Coordinates of C-alpha atoms in Angstrom, one line a residue:
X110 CA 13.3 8.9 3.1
X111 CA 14.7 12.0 4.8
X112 CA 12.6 14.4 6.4
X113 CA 11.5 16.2 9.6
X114 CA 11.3 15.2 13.0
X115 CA 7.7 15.5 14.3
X116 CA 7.8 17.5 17.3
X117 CA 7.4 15.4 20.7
X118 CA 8.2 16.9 24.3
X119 CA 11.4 15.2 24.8
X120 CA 10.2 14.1 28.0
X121 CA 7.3 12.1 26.5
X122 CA 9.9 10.3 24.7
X123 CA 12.1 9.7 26.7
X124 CA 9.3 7.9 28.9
X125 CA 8.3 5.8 25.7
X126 CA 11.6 4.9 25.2
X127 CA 13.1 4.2 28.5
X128 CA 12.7 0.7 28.6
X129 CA 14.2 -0.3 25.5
X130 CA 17.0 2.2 26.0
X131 CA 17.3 0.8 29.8
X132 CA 17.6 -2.8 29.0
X133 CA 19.3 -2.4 25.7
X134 CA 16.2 -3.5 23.4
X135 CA 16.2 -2.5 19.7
X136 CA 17.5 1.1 20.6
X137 CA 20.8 -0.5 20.4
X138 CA 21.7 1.0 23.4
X139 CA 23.8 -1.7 24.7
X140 CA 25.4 -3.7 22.4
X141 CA 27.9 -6.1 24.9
X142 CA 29.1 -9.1 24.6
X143 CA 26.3 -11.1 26.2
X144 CA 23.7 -9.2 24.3
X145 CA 24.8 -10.7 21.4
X146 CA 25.4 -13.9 22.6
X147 CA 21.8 -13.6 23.5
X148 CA 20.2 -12.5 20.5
X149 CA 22.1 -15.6 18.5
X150 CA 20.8 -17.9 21.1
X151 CA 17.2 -17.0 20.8
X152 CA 18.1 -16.7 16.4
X153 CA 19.0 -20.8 16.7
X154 CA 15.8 -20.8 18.8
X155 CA 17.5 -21.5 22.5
X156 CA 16.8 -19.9 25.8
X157 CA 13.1 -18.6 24.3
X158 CA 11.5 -17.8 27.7
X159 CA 8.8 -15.9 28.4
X160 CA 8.3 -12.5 25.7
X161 CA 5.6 -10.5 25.0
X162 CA 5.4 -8.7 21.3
X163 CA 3.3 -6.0 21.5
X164 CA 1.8 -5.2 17.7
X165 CA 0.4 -1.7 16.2
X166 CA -0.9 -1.1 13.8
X167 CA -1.8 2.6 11.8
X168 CA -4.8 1.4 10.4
X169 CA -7.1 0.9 12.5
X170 CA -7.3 -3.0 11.7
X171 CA -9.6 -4.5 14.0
X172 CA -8.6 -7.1 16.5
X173 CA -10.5 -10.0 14.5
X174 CA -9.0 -8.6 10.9
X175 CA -5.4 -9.2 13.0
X176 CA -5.6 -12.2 14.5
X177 CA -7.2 -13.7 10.4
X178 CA -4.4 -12.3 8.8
X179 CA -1.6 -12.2 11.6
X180 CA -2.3 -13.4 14.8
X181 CA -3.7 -16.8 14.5
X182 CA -0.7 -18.1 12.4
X183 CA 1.8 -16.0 15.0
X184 CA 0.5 -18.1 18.0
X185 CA 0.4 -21.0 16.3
X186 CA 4.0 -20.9 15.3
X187 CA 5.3 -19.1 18.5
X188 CA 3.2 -20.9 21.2
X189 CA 5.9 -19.6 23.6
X190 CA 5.1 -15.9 23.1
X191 CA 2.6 -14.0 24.0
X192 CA 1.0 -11.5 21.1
X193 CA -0.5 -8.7 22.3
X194 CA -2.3 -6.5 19.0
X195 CA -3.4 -2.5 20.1
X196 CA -6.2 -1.2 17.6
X197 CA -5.9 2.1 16.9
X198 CA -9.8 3.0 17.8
X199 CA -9.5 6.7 16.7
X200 CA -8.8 10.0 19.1
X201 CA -5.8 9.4 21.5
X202 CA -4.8 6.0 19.8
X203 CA -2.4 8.0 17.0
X204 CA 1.3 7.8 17.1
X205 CA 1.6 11.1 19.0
X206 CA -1.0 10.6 21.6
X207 CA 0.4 7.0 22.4
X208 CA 3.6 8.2 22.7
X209 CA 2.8 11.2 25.4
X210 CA 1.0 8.3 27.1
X211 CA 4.0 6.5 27.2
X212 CA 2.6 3.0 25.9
X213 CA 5.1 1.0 24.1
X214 CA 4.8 -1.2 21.2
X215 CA 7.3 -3.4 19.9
X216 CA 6.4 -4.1 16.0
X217 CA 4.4 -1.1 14.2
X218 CA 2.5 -2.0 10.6
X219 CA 1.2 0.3 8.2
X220 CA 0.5 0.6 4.6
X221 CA 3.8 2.6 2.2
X222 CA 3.4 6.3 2.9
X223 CA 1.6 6.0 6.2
X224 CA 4.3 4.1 7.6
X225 CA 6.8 6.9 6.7
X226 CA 4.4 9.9 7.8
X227 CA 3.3 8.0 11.0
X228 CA 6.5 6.9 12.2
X229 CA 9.7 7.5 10.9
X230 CA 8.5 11.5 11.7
X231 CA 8.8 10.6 15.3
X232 CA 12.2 8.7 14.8
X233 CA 10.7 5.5 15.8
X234 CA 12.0 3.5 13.5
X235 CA 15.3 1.3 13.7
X236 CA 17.9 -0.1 11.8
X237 CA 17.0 -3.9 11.8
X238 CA 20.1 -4.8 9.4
X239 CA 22.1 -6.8 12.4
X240 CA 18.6 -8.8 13.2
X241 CA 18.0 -9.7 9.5
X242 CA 21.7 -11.5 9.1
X243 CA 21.5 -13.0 12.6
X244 CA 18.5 -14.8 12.1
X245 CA 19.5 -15.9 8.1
X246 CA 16.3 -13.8 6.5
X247 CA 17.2 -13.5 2.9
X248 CA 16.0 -10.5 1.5
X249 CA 16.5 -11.7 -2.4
X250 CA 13.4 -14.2 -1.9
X251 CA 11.4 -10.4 -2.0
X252 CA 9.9 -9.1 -5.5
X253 CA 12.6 -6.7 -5.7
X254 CA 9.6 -3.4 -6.4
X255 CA 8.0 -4.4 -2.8
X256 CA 11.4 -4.5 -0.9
X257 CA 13.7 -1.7 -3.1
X258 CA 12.7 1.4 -1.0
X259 CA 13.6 0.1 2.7
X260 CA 17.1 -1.5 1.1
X261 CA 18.2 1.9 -0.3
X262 CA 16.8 3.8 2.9
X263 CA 19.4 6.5 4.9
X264 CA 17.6 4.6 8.1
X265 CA 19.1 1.0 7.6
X266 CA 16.4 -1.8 6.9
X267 CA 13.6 0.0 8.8
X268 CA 11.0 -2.4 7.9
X269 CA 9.9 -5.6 6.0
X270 CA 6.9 -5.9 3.7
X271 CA 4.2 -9.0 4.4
X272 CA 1.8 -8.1 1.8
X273 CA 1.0 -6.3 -1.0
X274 CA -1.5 -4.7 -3.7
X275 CA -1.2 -3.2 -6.9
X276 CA -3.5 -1.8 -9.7
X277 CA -5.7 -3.6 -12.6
X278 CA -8.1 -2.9 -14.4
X279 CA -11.7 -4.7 -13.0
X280 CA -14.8 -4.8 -15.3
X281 CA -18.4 -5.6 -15.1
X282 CA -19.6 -8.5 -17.2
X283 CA -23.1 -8.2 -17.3
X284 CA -22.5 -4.2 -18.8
X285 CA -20.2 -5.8 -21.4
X286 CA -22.6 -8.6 -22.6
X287 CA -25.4 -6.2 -22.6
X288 CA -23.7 -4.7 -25.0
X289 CA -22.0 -7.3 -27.0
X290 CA -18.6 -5.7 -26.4
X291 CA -16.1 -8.5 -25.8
X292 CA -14.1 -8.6 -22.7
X293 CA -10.9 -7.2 -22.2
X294 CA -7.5 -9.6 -22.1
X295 CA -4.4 -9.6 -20.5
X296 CA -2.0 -7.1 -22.3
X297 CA -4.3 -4.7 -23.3
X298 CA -3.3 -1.0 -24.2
X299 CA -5.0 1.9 -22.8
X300 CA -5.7 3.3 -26.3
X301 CA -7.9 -0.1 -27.1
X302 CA -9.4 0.3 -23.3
X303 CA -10.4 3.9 -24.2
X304 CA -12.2 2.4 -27.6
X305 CA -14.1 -0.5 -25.4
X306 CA -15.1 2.7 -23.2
X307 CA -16.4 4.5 -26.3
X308 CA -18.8 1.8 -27.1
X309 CA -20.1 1.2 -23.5
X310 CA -20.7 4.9 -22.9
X311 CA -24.5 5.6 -23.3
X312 CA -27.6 5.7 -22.0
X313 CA -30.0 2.6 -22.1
X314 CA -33.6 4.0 -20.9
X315 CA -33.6 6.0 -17.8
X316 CA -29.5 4.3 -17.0
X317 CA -26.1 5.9 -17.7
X318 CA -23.4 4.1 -18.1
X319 CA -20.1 4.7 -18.9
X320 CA -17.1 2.4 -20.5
X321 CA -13.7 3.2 -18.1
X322 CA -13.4 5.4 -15.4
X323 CA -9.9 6.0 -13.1
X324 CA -10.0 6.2 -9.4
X325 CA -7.3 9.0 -8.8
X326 CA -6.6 7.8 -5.4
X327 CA -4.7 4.2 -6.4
X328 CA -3.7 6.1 -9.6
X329 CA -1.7 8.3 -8.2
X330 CA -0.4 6.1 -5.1
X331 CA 0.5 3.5 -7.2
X332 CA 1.3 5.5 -10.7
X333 CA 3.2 3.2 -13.3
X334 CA 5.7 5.8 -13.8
X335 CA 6.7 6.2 -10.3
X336 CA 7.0 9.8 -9.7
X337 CA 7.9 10.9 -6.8
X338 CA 5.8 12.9 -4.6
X339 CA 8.3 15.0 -3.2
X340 CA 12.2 15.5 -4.6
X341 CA 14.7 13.6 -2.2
X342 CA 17.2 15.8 -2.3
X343 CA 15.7 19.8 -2.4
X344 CA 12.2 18.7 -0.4
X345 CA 10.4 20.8 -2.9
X346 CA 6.7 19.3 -4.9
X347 CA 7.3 17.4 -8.1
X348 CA 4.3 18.4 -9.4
X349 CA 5.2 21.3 -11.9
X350 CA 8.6 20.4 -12.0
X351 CA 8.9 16.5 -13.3
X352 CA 7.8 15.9 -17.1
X353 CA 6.4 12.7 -16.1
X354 CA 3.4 14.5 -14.6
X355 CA 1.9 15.8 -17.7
X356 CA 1.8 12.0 -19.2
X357 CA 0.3 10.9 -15.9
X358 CA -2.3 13.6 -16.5
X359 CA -2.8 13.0 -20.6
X360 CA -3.0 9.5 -20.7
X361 CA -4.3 8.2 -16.8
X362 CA -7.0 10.9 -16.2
X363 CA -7.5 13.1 -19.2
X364 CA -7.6 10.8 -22.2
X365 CA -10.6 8.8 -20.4
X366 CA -12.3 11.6 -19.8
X367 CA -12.4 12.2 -23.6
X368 CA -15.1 10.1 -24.1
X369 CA -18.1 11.5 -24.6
X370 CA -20.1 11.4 -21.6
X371 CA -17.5 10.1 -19.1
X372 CA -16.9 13.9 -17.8
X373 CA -20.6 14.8 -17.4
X374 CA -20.8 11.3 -15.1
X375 CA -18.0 11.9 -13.0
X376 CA -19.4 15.6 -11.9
X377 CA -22.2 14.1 -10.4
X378 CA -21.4 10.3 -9.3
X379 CA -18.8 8.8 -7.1
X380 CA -16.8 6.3 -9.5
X381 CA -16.6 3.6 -6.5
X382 CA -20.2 3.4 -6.4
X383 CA -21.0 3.5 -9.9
X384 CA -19.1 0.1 -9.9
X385 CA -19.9 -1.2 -7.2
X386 CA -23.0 -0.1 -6.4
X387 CA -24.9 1.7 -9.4
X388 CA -23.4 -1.0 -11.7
X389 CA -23.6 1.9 -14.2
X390 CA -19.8 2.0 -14.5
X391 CA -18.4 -0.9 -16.9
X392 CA -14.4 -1.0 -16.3
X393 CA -12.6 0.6 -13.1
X394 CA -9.1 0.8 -11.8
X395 CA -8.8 -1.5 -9.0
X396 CA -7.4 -3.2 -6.4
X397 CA -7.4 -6.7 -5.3
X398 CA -8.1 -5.5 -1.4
X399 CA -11.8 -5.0 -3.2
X400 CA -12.0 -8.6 -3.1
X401 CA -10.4 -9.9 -0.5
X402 CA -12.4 -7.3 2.5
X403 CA -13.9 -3.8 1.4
X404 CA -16.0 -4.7 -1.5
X405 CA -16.5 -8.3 -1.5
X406 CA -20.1 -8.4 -0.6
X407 CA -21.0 -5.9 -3.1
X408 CA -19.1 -7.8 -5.8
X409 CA -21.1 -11.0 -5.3
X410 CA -24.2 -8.6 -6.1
X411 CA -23.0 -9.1 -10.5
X412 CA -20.9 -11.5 -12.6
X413 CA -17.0 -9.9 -12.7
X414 CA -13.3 -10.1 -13.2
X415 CA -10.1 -8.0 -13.8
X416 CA -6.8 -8.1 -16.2
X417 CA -3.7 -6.5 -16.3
X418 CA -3.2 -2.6 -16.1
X419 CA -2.1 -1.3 -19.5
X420 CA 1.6 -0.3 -19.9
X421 CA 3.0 2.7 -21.2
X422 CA 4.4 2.4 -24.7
X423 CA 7.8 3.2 -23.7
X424 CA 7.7 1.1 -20.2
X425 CA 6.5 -2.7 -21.5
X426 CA 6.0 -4.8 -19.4
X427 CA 5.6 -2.4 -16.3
X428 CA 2.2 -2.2 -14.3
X429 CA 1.9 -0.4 -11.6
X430 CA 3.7 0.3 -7.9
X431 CA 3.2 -2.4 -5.3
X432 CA 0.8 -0.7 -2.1
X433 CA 2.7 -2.5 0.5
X434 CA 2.3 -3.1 4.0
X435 CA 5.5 -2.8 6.2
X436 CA 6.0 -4.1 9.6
X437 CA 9.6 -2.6 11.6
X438 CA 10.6 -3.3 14.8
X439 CA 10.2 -0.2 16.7
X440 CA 13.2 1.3 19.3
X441 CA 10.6 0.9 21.8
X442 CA 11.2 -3.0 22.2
X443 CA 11.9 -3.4 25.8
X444 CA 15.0 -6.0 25.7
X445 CA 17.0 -7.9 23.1
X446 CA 14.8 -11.0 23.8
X447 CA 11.7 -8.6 22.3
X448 CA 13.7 -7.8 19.5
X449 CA 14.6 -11.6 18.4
X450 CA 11.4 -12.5 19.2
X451 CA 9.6 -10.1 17.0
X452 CA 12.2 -10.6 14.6
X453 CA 11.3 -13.7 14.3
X454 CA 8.0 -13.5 13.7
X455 CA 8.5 -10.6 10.9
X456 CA 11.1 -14.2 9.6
X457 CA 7.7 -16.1 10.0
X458 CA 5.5 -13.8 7.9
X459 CA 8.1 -13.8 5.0
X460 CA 8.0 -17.5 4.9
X461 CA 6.8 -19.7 2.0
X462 CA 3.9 -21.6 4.4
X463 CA 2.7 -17.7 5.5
X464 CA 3.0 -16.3 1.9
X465 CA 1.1 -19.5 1.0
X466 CA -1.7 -19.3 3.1
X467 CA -2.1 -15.1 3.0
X468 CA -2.1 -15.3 -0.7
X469 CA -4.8 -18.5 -0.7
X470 CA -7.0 -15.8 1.3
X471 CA -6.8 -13.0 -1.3
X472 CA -4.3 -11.1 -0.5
X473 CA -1.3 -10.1 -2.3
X474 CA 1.8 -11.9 -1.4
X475 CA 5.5 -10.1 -1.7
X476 CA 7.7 -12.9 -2.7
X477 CA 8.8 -14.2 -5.9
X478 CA 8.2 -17.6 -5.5
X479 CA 5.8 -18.7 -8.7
X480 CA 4.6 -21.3 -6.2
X481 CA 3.2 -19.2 -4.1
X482 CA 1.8 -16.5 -6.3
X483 CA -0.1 -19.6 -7.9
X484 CA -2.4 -19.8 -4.6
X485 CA -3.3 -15.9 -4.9
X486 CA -7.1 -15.9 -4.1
X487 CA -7.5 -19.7 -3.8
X488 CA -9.7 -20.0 -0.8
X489 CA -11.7 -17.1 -1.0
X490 CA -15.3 -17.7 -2.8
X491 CA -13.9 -15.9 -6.3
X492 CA -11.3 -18.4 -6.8
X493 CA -12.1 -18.8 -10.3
X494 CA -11.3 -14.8 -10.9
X495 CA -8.3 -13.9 -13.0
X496 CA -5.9 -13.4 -9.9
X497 CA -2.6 -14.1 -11.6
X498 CA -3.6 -10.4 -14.0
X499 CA -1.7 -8.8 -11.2
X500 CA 1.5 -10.7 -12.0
X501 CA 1.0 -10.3 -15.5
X502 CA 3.3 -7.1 -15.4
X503 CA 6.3 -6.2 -13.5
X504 CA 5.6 -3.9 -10.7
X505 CA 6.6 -0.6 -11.2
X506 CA 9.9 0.7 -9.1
X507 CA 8.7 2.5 -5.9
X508 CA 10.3 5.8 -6.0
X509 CA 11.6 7.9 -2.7
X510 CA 8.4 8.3 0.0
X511 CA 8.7 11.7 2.0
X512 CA 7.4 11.7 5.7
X513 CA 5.1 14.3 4.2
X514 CA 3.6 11.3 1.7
X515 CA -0.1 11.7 2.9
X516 CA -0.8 15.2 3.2
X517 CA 0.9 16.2 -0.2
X518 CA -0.9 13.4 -2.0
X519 CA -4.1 14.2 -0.8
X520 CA -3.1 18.3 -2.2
X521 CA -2.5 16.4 -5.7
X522 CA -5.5 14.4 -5.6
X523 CA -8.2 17.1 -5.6
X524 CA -6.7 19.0 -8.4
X525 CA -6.7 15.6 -10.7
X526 CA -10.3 15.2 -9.7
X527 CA -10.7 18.8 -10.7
X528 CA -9.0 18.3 -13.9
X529 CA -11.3 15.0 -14.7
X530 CA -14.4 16.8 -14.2
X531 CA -13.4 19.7 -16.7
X532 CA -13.1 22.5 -13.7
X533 CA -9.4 23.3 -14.5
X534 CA -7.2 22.8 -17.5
X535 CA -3.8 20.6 -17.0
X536 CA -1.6 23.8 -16.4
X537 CA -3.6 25.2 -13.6
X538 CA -3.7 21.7 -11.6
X539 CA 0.4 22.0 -12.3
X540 CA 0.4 25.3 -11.0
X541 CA -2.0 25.1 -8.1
X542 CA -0.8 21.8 -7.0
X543 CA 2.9 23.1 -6.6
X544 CA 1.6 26.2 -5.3
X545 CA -0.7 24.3 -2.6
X546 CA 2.1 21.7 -1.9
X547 CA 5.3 24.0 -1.3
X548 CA 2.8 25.8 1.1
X549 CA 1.7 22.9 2.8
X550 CA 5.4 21.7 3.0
X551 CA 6.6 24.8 4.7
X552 CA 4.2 24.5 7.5
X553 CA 5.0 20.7 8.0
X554 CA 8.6 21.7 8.2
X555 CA 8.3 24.3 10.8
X556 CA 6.0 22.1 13.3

């Protein structure tokens, strides 16, 4: 995950960072003796006075979201911490702004992609490699697709996932038994998802609906054959270059789009709320996040559930890419007691008993542990949904993330919706999106 520096007066930084750099904190600006004497101390859970961990997070997660997913069960396991959590509210409360402010933060989160942009751009991150054997965290208890990226990372163990998402396919029941098209199963193929779509495509009175539609957005963050954004080693687009793309295209956005009617509906309609919403589109690409917070309200409006993404012929058994959510240990922790503390914690949230009870609230959990995966979506009120669809398939690998992720995705994204609405051919969106992306890479590169 090479890339650029984001530019920072050095003075700025060097305010941020003082006081983990003074008092040897996670910097590992002083690694003596006694420091680590210290550190495995507070690992066998001695001399744990007084600490404060001081969480960020990119998001924008509100204090109440934190303290359901994170904070409560933090507290209640490390009593003799304090927790502090920092929303990011907007203007000023970025990366950039904090860190010209000088406020500190010892543990940052954020969602694959942003966590690269947002942080590893300002060289925040830091090796954590020494904390994980010190306090015995066992990084084989990971699905291997969630945790693959940070253990092959130039920057050492940056970062540890907590929880996860991936992409299935979600469907409207009431659209299908209108019908009297049957339900799709587990271990469908997109070429019998496409013929469902054919026979739901239609208009019923004054209502259009329409079978299957993608949302380009999750398919391309979490494509199944995990192209790369950005090539690791020449920092140049993949977009006109990798041969993958052009089955990404045929078979994710254009074959879909080849049903009657499907085109004309995406140039006027937003997919999302056709599902959600409208209820005028039968079968989308989704995530389970749309249960478990952004969409769960709306989804109690109709009668629902989700199976498996298809697999590509030649990749069985492969769904799509986990859309994981990394927490790292920042070099701004003020002393080694921060660092074990937080280290901890992040020790805490990989647990079996977290896992457990993040997965029994609907969302995704990152180990391996069948026992655990078993309680996906348990205690939220669509416990009888088809949660274990997004186990059916082995995750896809997670290929190299640049800390130009965001920006260059969001250049791909509008020439695929282009493409799906029938404003461009496949060649052009190649063309223009390399064009557009080597651009936009040259002026990130000389900021």
């Amino acid at each position: 995950m090479r890339g650029r520096l984001k530019t920072v007066p050095l003075s700025l930084l060097a305010v941020a960072l003082l006081a983990g750099c003074g008092s040897g904190g996670a910097t590992g600006g002083d690694k003596t003796d006694n420091g680590n004497e210290d550190k495995g101390k507070a690992a066998e859970g001695k001399n744990k006075e007084p600490v404060e961990v001081v969480f960020y997070a990119q998001n924008g997660m509100t204090p109440a979201d934190f303290d359901n997913r994170y904070g409560n069960s933090l507290r209640k396991k490390f009593p003799e911490y304090t927790i502090k959590y920092i929303q990011n509210t907007g203007k000023g409360m970025d990366v950039a702004s904090m860190l010209a402010a000088g406020t500190h933060y010892d543990v940052y989160f954020a969602n694959v992609g942003y966590f690269e942009d947002e942080f590893i751009s300002y060289n925040l991150q830091f090796d954590m490699s020494d904390l994980i054997k010190q306090h015995k965290v066992d990084l084989n208890r990971y699905d291997p697709s969630v945790i693959s990226g940070v253990r092959a990372s130039s920057y050492g163990i940056y970062a540890l996932p907590v929880v996860t998402d991936s992409i299935g396919i979600m469907y409207n029941k009431d659209i299908l038994d209108k019908f009297s098209v049957p339900y799709p199963k587990d271990g469908i193929t997109w070429g019998e998802l496409y013929d469902l779509s054919r026979k739901l495509t239609r208009t019923e009175g004054e209502k259009s609906y329409i079978g299957y539609a993608p949302f380009v957005n999750y398919m391309l963050y979490m494509n199944p054959l995990s192209i790369p954004l950005v090539d690791e080693k020449t920092g140049t687009p993949t977009i006109n270059r990798d041969e993958r793309w052009k089955k990404f295209y045929q078979t994710l956005l254009i074959a879909p789009t080849e049903v009657p009617g499907v085109q004309d509906y995406l140039k006027k309609h937003d997919v999302l709320n056709g599902f959600f919403i409208d209820q005028q589109v039968a079968m989308l690409g989704g995530i389970t996040a749309f249960a478990a917070n952004s969409r769960g309200d709306q989804l109690s409006k109709f009668n629902w559930d989700w199976v498996a993404m298809p697999p590509f012929q030649d990749l069985p058994g492969v769904g799509g890419q986990p859309y994981t959510q990394y927490f790292g240990i920042t070099r701004m922790a003020k002393t080694k007691n921060t660092a074990d503390a937080a280290m901890e914690m992040l020790k805490h949230l990989s647990s079996d008993e977290f896992q457990t009870e993040i997965a029994r609230k609907g969302f995704m959990p990152v180990l391996k542990n069948m026992d655990v995966r078993k309680e996906f979506g348990q205690d939220t009120k669509y416990k009888d949904k088809n949660w274990g669809s997004y186990f059916y398939n082995k995750l896809a690998e997670v290929p190299y993330k640049s800390v130009y992720e965001i920006p260059i995705s969001n250049l791909y994204v509008a020439n695929m919706n282009q493409v799906m609405k029938g404003e461009i051919d496949l060649n052009t969106a190649l063309r223009l999106s390399e064009e557009t992306a080597a651009k936009k890479l040259q002026e990130l590169k000389a900021k």
